[in-house]
Structure formats: C-alpha cells, structure tokens
PDB file of C-alpha atoms in Angstrom:
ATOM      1  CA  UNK A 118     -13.159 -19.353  12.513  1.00 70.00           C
ATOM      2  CA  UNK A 119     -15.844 -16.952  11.718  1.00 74.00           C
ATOM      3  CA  UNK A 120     -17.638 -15.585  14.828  1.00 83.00           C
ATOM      4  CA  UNK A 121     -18.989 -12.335  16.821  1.00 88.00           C
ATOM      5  CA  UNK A 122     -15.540 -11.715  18.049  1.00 89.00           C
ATOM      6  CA  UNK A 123     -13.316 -12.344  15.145  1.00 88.00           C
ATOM      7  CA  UNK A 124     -15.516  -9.936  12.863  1.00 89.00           C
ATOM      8  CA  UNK A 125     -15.742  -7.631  15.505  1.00 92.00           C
ATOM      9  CA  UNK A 126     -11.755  -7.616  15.181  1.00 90.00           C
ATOM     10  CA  UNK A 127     -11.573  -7.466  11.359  1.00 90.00           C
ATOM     11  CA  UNK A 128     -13.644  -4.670  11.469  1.00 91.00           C
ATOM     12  CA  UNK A 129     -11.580  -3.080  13.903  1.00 93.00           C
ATOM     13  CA  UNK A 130      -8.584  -3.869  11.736  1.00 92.00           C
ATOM     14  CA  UNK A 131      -9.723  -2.125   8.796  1.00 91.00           C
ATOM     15  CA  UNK A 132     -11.248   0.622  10.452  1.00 92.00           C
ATOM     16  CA  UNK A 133      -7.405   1.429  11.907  1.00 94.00           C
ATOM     17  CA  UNK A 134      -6.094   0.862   8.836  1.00 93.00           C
ATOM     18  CA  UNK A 135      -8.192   3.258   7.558  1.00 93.00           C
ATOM     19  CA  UNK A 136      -7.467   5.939  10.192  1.00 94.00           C
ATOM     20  CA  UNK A 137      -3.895   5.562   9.768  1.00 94.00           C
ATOM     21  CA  UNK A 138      -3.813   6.229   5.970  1.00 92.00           C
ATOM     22  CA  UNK A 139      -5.909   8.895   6.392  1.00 93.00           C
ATOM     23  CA  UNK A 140      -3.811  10.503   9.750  1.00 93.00           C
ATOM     24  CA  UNK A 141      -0.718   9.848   6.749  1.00 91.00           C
ATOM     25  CA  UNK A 142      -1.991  11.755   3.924  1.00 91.00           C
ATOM     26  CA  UNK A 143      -3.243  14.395   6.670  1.00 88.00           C
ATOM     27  CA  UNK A 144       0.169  14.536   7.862  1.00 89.00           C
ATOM     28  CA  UNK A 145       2.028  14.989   4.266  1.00 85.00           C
ATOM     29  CA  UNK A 146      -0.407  17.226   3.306  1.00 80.00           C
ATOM     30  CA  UNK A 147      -0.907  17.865  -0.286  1.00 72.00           C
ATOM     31  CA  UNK A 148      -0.039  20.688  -3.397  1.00 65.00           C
ATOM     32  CA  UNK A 149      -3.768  22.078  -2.493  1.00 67.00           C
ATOM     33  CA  UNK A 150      -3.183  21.768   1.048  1.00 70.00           C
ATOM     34  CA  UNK A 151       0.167  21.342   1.955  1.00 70.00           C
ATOM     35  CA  UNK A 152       0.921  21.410   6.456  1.00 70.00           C
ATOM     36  CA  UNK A 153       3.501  24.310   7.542  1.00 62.00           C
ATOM     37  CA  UNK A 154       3.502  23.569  10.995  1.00 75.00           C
ATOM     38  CA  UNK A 155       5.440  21.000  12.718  1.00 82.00           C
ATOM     39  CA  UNK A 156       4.040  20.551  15.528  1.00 85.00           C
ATOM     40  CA  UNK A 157       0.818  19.771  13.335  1.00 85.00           C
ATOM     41  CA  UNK A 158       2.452  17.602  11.323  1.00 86.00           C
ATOM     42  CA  UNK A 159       4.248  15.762  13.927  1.00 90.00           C
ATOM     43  CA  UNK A 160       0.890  15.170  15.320  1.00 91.00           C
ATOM     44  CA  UNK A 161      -0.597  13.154  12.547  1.00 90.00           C
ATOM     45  CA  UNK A 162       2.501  11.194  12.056  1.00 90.00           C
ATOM     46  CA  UNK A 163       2.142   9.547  15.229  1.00 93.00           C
ATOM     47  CA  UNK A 164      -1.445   8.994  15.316  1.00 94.00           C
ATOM     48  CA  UNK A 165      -1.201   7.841  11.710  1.00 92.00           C
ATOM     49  CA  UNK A 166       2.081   5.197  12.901  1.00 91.00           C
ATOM     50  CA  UNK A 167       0.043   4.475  15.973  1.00 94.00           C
ATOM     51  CA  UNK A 168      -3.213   3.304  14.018  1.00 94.00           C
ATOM     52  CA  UNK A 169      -0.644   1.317  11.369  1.00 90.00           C
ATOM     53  CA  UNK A 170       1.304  -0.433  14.542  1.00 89.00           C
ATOM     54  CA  UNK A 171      -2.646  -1.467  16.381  1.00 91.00           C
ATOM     55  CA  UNK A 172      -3.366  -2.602  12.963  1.00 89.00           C
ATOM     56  CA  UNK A 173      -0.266  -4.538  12.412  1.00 84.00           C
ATOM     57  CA  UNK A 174      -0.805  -5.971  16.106  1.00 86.00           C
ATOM     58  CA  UNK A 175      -4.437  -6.925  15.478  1.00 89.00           C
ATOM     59  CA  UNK A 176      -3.605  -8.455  12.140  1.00 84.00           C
ATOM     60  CA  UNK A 177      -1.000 -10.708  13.704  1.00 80.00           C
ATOM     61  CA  UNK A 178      -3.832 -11.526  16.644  1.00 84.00           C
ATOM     62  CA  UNK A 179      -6.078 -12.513  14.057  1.00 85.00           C
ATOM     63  CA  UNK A 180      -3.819 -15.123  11.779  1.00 79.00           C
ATOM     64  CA  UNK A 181      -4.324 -17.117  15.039  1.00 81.00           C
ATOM     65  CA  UNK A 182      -8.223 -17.273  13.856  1.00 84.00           C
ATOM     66  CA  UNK A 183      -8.002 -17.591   9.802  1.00 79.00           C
ATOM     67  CA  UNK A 184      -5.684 -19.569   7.602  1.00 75.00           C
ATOM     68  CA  UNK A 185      -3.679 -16.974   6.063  1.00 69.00           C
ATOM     69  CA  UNK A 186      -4.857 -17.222   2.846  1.00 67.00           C
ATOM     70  CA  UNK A 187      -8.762 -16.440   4.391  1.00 75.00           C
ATOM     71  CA  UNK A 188      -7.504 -13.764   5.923  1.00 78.00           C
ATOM     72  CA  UNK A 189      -5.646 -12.204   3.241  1.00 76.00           C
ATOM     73  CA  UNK A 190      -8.999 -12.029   1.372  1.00 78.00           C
ATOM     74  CA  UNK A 191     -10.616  -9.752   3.213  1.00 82.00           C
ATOM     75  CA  UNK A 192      -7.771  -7.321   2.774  1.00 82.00           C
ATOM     76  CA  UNK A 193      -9.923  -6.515  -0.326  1.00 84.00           C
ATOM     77  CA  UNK A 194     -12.004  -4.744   1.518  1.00 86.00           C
ATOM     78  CA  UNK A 195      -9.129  -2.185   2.253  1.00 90.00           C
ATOM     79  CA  UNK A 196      -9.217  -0.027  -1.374  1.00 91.00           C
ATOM     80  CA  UNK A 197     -12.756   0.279  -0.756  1.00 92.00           C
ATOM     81  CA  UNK A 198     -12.624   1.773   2.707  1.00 92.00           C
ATOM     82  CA  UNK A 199      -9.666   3.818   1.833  1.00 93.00           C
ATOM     83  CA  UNK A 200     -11.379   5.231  -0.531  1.00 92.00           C
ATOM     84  CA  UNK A 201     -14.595   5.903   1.413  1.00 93.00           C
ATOM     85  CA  UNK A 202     -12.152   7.161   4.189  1.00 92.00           C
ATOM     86  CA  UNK A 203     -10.532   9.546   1.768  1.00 91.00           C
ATOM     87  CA  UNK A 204     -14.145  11.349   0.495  1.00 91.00           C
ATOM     88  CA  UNK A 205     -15.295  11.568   3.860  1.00 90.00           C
ATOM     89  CA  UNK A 206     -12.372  12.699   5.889  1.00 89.00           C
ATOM     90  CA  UNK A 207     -10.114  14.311   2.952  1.00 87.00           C
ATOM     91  CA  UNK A 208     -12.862  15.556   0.884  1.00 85.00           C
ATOM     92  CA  UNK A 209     -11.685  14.014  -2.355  1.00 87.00           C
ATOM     93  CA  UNK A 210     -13.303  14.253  -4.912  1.00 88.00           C
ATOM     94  CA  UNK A 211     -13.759  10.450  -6.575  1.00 89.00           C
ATOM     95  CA  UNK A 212     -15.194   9.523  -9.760  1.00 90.00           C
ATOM     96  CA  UNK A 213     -17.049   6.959 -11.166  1.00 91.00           C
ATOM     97  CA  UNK A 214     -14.400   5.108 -12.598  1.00 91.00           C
ATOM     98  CA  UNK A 215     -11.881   5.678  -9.731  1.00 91.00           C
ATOM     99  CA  UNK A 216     -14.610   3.963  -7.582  1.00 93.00           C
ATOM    100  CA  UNK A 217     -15.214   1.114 -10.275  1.00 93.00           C
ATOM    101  CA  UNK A 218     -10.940   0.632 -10.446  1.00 93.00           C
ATOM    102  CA  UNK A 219     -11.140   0.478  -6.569  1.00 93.00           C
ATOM    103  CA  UNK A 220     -13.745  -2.172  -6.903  1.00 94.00           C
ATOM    104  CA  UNK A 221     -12.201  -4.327  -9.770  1.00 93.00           C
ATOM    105  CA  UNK A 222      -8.660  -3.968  -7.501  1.00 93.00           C
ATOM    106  CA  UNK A 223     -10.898  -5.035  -4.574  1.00 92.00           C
ATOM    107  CA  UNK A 224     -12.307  -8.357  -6.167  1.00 91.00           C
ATOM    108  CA  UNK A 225      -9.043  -8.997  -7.647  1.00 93.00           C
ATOM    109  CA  UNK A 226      -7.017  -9.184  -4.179  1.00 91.00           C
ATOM    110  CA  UNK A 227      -9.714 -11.052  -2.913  1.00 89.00           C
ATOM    111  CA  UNK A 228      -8.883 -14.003  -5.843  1.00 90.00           C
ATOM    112  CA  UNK A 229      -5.057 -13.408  -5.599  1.00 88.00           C
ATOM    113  CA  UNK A 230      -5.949 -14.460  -1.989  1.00 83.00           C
ATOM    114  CA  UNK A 231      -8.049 -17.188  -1.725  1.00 84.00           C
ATOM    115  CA  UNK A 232      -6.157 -19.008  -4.834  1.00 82.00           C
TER     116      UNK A 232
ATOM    117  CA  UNK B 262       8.106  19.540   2.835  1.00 39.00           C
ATOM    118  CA  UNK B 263       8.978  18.476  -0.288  1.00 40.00           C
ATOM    119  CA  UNK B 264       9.189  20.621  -3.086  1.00 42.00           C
ATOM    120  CA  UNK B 265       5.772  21.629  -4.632  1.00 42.00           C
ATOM    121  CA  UNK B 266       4.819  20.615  -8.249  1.00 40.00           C
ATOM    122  CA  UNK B 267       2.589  22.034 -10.114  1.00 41.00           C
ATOM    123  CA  UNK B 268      -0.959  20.066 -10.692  1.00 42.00           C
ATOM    124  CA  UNK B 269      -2.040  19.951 -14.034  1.00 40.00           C
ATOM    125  CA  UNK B 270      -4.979  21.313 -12.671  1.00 42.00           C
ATOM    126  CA  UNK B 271      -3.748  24.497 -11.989  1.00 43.00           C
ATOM    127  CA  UNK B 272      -2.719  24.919 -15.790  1.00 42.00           C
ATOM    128  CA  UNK B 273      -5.128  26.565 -17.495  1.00 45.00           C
ATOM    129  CA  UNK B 274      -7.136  25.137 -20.343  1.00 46.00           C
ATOM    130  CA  UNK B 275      -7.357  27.576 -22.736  1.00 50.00           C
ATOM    131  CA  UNK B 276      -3.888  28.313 -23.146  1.00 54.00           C
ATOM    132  CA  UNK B 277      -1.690  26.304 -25.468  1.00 56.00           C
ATOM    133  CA  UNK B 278       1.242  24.798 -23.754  1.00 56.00           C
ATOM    134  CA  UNK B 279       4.941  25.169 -25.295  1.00 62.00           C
ATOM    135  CA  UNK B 280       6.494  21.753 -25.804  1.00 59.00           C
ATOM    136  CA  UNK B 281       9.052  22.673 -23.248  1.00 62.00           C
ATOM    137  CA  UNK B 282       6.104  23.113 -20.048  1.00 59.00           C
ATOM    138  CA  UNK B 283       3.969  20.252 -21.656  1.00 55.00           C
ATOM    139  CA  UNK B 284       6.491  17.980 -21.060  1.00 56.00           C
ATOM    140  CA  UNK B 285       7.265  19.656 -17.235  1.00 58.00           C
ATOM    141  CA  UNK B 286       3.558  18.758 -16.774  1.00 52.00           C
ATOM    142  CA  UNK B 287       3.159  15.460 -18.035  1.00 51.00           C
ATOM    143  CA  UNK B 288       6.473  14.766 -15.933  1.00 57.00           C
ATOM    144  CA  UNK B 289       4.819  16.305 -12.687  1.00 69.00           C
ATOM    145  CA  UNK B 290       1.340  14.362 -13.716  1.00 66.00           C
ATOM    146  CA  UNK B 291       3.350  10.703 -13.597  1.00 73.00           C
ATOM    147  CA  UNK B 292       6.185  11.581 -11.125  1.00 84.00           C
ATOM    148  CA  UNK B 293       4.314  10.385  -8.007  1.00 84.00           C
ATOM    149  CA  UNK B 294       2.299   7.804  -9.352  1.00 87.00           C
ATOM    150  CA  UNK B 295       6.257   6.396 -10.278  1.00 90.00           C
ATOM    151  CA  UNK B 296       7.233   6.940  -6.928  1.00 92.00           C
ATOM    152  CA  UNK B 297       4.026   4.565  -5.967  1.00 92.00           C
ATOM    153  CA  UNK B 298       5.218   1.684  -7.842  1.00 92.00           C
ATOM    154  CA  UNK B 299       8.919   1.980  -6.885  1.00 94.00           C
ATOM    155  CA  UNK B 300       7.244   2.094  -3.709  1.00 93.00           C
ATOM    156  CA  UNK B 301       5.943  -1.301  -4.447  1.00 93.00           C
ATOM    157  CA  UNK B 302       8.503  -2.753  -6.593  1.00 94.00           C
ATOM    158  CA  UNK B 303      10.562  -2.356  -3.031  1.00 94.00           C
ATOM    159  CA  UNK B 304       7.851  -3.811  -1.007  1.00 91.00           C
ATOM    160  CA  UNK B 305       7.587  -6.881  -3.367  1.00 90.00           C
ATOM    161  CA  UNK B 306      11.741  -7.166  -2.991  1.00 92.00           C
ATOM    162  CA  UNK B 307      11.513  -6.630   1.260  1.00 89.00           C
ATOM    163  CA  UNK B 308       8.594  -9.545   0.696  1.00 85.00           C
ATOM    164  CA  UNK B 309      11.200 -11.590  -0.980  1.00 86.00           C
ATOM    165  CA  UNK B 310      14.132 -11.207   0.816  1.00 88.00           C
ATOM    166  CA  UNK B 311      12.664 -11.380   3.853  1.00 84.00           C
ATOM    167  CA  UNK B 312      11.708 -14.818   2.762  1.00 82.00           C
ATOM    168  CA  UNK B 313      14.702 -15.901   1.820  1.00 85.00           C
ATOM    169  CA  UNK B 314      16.132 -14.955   4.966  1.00 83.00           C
ATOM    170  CA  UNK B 315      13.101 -16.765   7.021  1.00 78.00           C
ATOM    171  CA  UNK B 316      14.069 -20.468   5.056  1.00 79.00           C
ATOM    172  CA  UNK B 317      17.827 -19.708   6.149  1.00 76.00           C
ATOM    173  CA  UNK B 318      19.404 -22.047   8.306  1.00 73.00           C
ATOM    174  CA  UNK B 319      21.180 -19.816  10.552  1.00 70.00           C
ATOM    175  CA  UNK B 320      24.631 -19.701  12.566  1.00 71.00           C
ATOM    176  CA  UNK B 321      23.685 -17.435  15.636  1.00 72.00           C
ATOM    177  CA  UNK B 322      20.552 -18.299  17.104  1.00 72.00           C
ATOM    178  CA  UNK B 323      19.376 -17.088  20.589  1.00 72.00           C
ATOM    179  CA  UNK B 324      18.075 -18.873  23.505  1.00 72.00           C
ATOM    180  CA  UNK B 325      14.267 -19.210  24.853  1.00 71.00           C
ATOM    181  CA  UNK B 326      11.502 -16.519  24.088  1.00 69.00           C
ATOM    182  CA  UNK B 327      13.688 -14.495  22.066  1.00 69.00           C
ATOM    183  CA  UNK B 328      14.329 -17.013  19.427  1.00 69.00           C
ATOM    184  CA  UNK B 329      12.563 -15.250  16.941  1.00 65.00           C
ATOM    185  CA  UNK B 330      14.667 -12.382  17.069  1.00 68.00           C
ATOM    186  CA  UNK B 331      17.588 -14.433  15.472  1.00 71.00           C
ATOM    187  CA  UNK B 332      16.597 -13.581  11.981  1.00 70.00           C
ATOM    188  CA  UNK B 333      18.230 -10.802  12.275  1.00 73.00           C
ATOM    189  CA  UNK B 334      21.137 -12.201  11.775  1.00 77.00           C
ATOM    190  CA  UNK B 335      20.760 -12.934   8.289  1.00 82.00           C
ATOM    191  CA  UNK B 336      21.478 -10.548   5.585  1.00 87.00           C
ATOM    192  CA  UNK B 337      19.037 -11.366   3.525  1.00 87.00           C
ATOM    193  CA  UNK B 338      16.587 -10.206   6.095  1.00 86.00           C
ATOM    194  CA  UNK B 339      18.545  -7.119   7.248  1.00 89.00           C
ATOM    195  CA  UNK B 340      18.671  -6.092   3.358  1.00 92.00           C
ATOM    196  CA  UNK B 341      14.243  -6.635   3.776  1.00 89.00           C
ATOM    197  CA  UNK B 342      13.977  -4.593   6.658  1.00 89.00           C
ATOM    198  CA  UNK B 343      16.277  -2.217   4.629  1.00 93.00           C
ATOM    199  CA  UNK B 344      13.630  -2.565   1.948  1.00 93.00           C
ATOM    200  CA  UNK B 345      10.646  -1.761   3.794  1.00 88.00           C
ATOM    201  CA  UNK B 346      11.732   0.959   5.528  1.00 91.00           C
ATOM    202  CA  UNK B 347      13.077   2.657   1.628  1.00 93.00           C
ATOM    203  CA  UNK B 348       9.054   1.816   0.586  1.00 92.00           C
ATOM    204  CA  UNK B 349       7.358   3.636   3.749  1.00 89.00           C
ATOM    205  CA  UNK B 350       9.778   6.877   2.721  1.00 90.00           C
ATOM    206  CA  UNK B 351       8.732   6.577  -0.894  1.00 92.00           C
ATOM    207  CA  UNK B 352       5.136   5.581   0.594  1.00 91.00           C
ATOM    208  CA  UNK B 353       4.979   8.972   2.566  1.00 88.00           C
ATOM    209  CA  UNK B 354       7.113  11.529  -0.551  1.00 88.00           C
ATOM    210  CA  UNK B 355       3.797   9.879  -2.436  1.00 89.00           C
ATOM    211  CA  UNK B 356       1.447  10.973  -0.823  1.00 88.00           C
ATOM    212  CA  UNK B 357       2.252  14.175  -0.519  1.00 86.00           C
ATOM    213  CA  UNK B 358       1.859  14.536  -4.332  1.00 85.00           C
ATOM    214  CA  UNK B 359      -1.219  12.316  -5.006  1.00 88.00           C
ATOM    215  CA  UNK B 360      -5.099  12.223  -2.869  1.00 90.00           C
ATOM    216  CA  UNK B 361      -5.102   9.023  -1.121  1.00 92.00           C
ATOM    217  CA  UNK B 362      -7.573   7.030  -2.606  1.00 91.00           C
ATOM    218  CA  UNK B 363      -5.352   6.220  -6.053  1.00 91.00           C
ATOM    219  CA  UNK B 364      -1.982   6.427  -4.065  1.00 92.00           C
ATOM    220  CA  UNK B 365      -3.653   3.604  -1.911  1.00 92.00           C
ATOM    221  CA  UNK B 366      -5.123   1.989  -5.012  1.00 91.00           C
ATOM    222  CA  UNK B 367      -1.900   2.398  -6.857  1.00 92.00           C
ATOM    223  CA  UNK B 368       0.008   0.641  -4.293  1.00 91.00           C
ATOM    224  CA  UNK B 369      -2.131  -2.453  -4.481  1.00 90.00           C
ATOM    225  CA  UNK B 370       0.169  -3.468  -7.509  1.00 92.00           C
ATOM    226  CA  UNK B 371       2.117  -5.354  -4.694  1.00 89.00           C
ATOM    227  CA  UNK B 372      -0.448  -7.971  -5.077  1.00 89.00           C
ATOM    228  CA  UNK B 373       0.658  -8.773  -8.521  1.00 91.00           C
ATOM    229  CA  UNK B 374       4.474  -8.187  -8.152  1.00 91.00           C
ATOM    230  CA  UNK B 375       4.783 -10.257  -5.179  1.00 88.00           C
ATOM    231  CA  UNK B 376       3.169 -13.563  -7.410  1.00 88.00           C
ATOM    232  CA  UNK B 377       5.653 -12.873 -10.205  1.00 90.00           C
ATOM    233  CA  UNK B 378       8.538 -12.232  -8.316  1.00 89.00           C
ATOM    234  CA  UNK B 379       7.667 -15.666  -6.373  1.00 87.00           C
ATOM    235  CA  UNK B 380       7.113 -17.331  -9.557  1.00 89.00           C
ATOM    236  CA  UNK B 381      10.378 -15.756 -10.988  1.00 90.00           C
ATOM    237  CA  UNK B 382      12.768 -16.151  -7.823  1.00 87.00           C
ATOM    238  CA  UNK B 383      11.373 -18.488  -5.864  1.00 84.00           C
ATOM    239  CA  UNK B 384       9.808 -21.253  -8.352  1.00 87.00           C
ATOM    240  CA  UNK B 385       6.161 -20.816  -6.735  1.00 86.00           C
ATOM    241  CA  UNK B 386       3.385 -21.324  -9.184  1.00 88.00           C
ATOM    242  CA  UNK B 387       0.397 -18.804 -10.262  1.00 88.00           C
ATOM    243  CA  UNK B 388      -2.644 -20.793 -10.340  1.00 91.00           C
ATOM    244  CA  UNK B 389      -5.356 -19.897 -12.972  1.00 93.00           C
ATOM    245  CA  UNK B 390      -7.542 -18.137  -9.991  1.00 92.00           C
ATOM    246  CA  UNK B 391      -4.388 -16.159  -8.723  1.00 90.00           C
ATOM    247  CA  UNK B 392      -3.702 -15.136 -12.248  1.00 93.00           C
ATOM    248  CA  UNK B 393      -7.033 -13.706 -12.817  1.00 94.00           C
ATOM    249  CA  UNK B 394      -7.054 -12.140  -9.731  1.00 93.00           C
ATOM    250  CA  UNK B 395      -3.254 -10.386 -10.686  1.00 93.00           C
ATOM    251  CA  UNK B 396      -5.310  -8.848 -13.856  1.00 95.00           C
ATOM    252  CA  UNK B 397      -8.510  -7.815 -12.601  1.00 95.00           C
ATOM    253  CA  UNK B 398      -5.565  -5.677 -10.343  1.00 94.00           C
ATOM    254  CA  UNK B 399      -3.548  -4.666 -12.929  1.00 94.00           C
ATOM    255  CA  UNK B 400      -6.884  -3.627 -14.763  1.00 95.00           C
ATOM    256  CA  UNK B 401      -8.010  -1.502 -11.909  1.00 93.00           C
ATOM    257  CA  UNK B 402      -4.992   0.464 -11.049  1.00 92.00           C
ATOM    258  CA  UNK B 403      -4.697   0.902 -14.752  1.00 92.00           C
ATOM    259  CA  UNK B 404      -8.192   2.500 -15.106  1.00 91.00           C
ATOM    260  CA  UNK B 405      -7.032   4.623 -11.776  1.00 88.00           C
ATOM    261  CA  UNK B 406      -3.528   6.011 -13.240  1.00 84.00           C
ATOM    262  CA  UNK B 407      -5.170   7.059 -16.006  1.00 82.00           C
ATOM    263  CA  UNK B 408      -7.880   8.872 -14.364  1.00 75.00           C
ATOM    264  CA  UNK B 409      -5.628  10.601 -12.210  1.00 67.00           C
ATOM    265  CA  UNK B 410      -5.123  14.151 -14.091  1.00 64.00           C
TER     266      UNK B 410
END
C-alpha cells in the first residue's frame, strides 16, 4: 500500500541504512585514514549499530504495508544511496564505471525482487 | 585495528616491481574484496539455515507472546545466528580495507547466492526475470572488483 506515510517510512529506512554504513566504515577507518582512538571509535560503532537496529525495526514495520517481494525491490535503491552517502560523507572518490556497476547492481536487485 | 596493508596506490608507478612484492600486492589488492564475498557466502548460508530451522517442527515450544522465541531451539537456526554474526565480523575486517561504496556493492552478491543456494538446497526455482536480475548483479559487482585498484 503505497501512500504519504509508507514512503515517508521507506525513505526513512534507507536514509538509516545509509547512516549506519557510513557511521561503520567511519568507525573501521581505513589504510588512508585509519581511527587510533577508542573512545572515537567506540562512538561510531554504536551510532552505526543504532542506525542498522532503527533500520531493521522500520523494515519489519513496513512488511506489514508491502508484500515482501514489493518491498524487497526497493532495496535497490540501497547501492545507489550508499554510494552517494560514501562521496558525500567519506569523500570517496567514485568513477564512472563504479557508479554505472552500482546502477546495473541496483536494477538487477530490483528484478531478483519483484520475480 | 587490524593490521595495515599496503594500497597499491601507494606503490609507485615508475618502479618495476620484483615478482616476489607483485604478488604481495596483487594479494593485498583482492584480500578484502575475498573477505566481502566470504562475507556473503556466510550470509547466503545464515539465510538458509535459518530457513530450514523456521519449516522445523519443533519439540520445545513456549507459551503465549513469546512463542516466537522457540526457534531457538533448533540447531539449524542457532548454527544461522552463528552465521550472521561470522558475516557482520568479516563485514566490519572489510571495511576497514576497502571505501564503502564497492564493499557495499560487493556485498550485494547475496542477491545471487541466496537464489542458487535455494535452487540448489532447497528445490526453489529461478524464474527467467530472477535470473536476469542475478546477472545484471553479477555484471555490476564484476565491473566494480575490477575497478577497485
């Protein structure tokens, strides 16, 4: 059941998905930027599990609105704002064809999905 | 923190590598983007199992509102939740190695391992739409492993 308040929620769901991937890879750090303090580190982790356990909990809210196999589809959308999340908050750097793989990836969980 | 590898990146161009360090870099290069699919080969098996354990008929099973919670009584679904939590280590050792869009893309190869192992174990079929979905993924996070330097 598509309406105001069920998109309003999937949007919500991805954007905390989003957050929490990014509050993950902020908390591992990386070889160019790797986190030495714990404290730090200890902080991202639980923002990043807190954003992945609202998202889980939304998710499950929303399977009460969508068949599952409708709702599965628009976890396509999650490369693609991973990916925007990733050049905007982690300033990484991504190419053409990383972008065009996200997109192909995208359409393809969308089929897997709805088929 | 895990121990740091060397990027490829940070191996100069000009220089010609000795067969002994090419190798140690083309090792570092694919070392986390392995750790990403184990990471969803273990996934697809906690997806499995899981669901074996869910179409259990089960021995124990607890009164009222907390019903639900008698699947943990199976093996099958203990050896799942086992599962998952081995894929959100290798998940997070990942990440550390690899920038987050292609460890995220990467990971989407769940989407075509969970079809095939259902196929394989479970006797589900792939529809012809579901198949060409499973390649236009397995196209994609081939095009991102090998842009990933």
């Amino acid at each position: 059941m598509v309406n105001l308040y069920t998109l309003v929620l999937l949007a919500l769901s991805q954007f905390v998905l989003a957050t929490g991937q990014v509050c993950l890879k902020h908390a591992s750090g990386s070889d160019a930027r790797p986190v030495s303090d714990g404290l730090v580190r200890a902080g991202w982790y639980s923002v990043g599990i807190a954003s992945m356990a609202s998202w889980f909990f939304i998710w499950l809210h929303l399977m009460r609105f969508f068949d599952l196999n409708r709702l599965f589809a628009f976890e396509g959308l999650s490369p693609l704002l991973v990916a925007g999340a990733s050049a905007l908050f982690l300033e990484e750097k991504i190419s053409a064809r990383a972008w065009s793989a996200s997109v192909l990836i995208a359409f393809g969980i969308v089929l897997v999905a709805l088929f | 923190m895990a121990k740091t590898v060397k990027s490829v990146a940070a191996v100069s161009p000009n220089k010609p590598l000795s067969p002994d360090r090419s190798r140690r870099v083309i090792k570092n290069r694919w070392s986390p983007v392995a750790i990403v699919i184990l990471n969803a080969v273990l996934a697809t098996c906690a997806e499995v199992l899981l669901k074996i354990g869910a179409m259990q008929t089960l021995s124990i099973r607890l009164p009222g509102p907390i019903a639900f919670v008698s699947a943990v009584f199976s093996l099958w679904v203990v050896l799942g939740i086992v599962a998952y939590v081995g894929s959100l280590f290798l998940w997070l050792a990942a990440l550390s190695h690899l920038p987050l869009h292609l460890a995220y893309g990467l990971s989407s190869t769940v989407h075509i391992l969970v079809p095939l192992a259902c196929w394989l174990v479970l006797h589900e079929t792939i529809p012809i739409g579901r198949l060409v979905g499973m390649l236009l993924i397995l196209a994609g996070t081939l095009m991102l492993g090998f842009a990933h330097k």
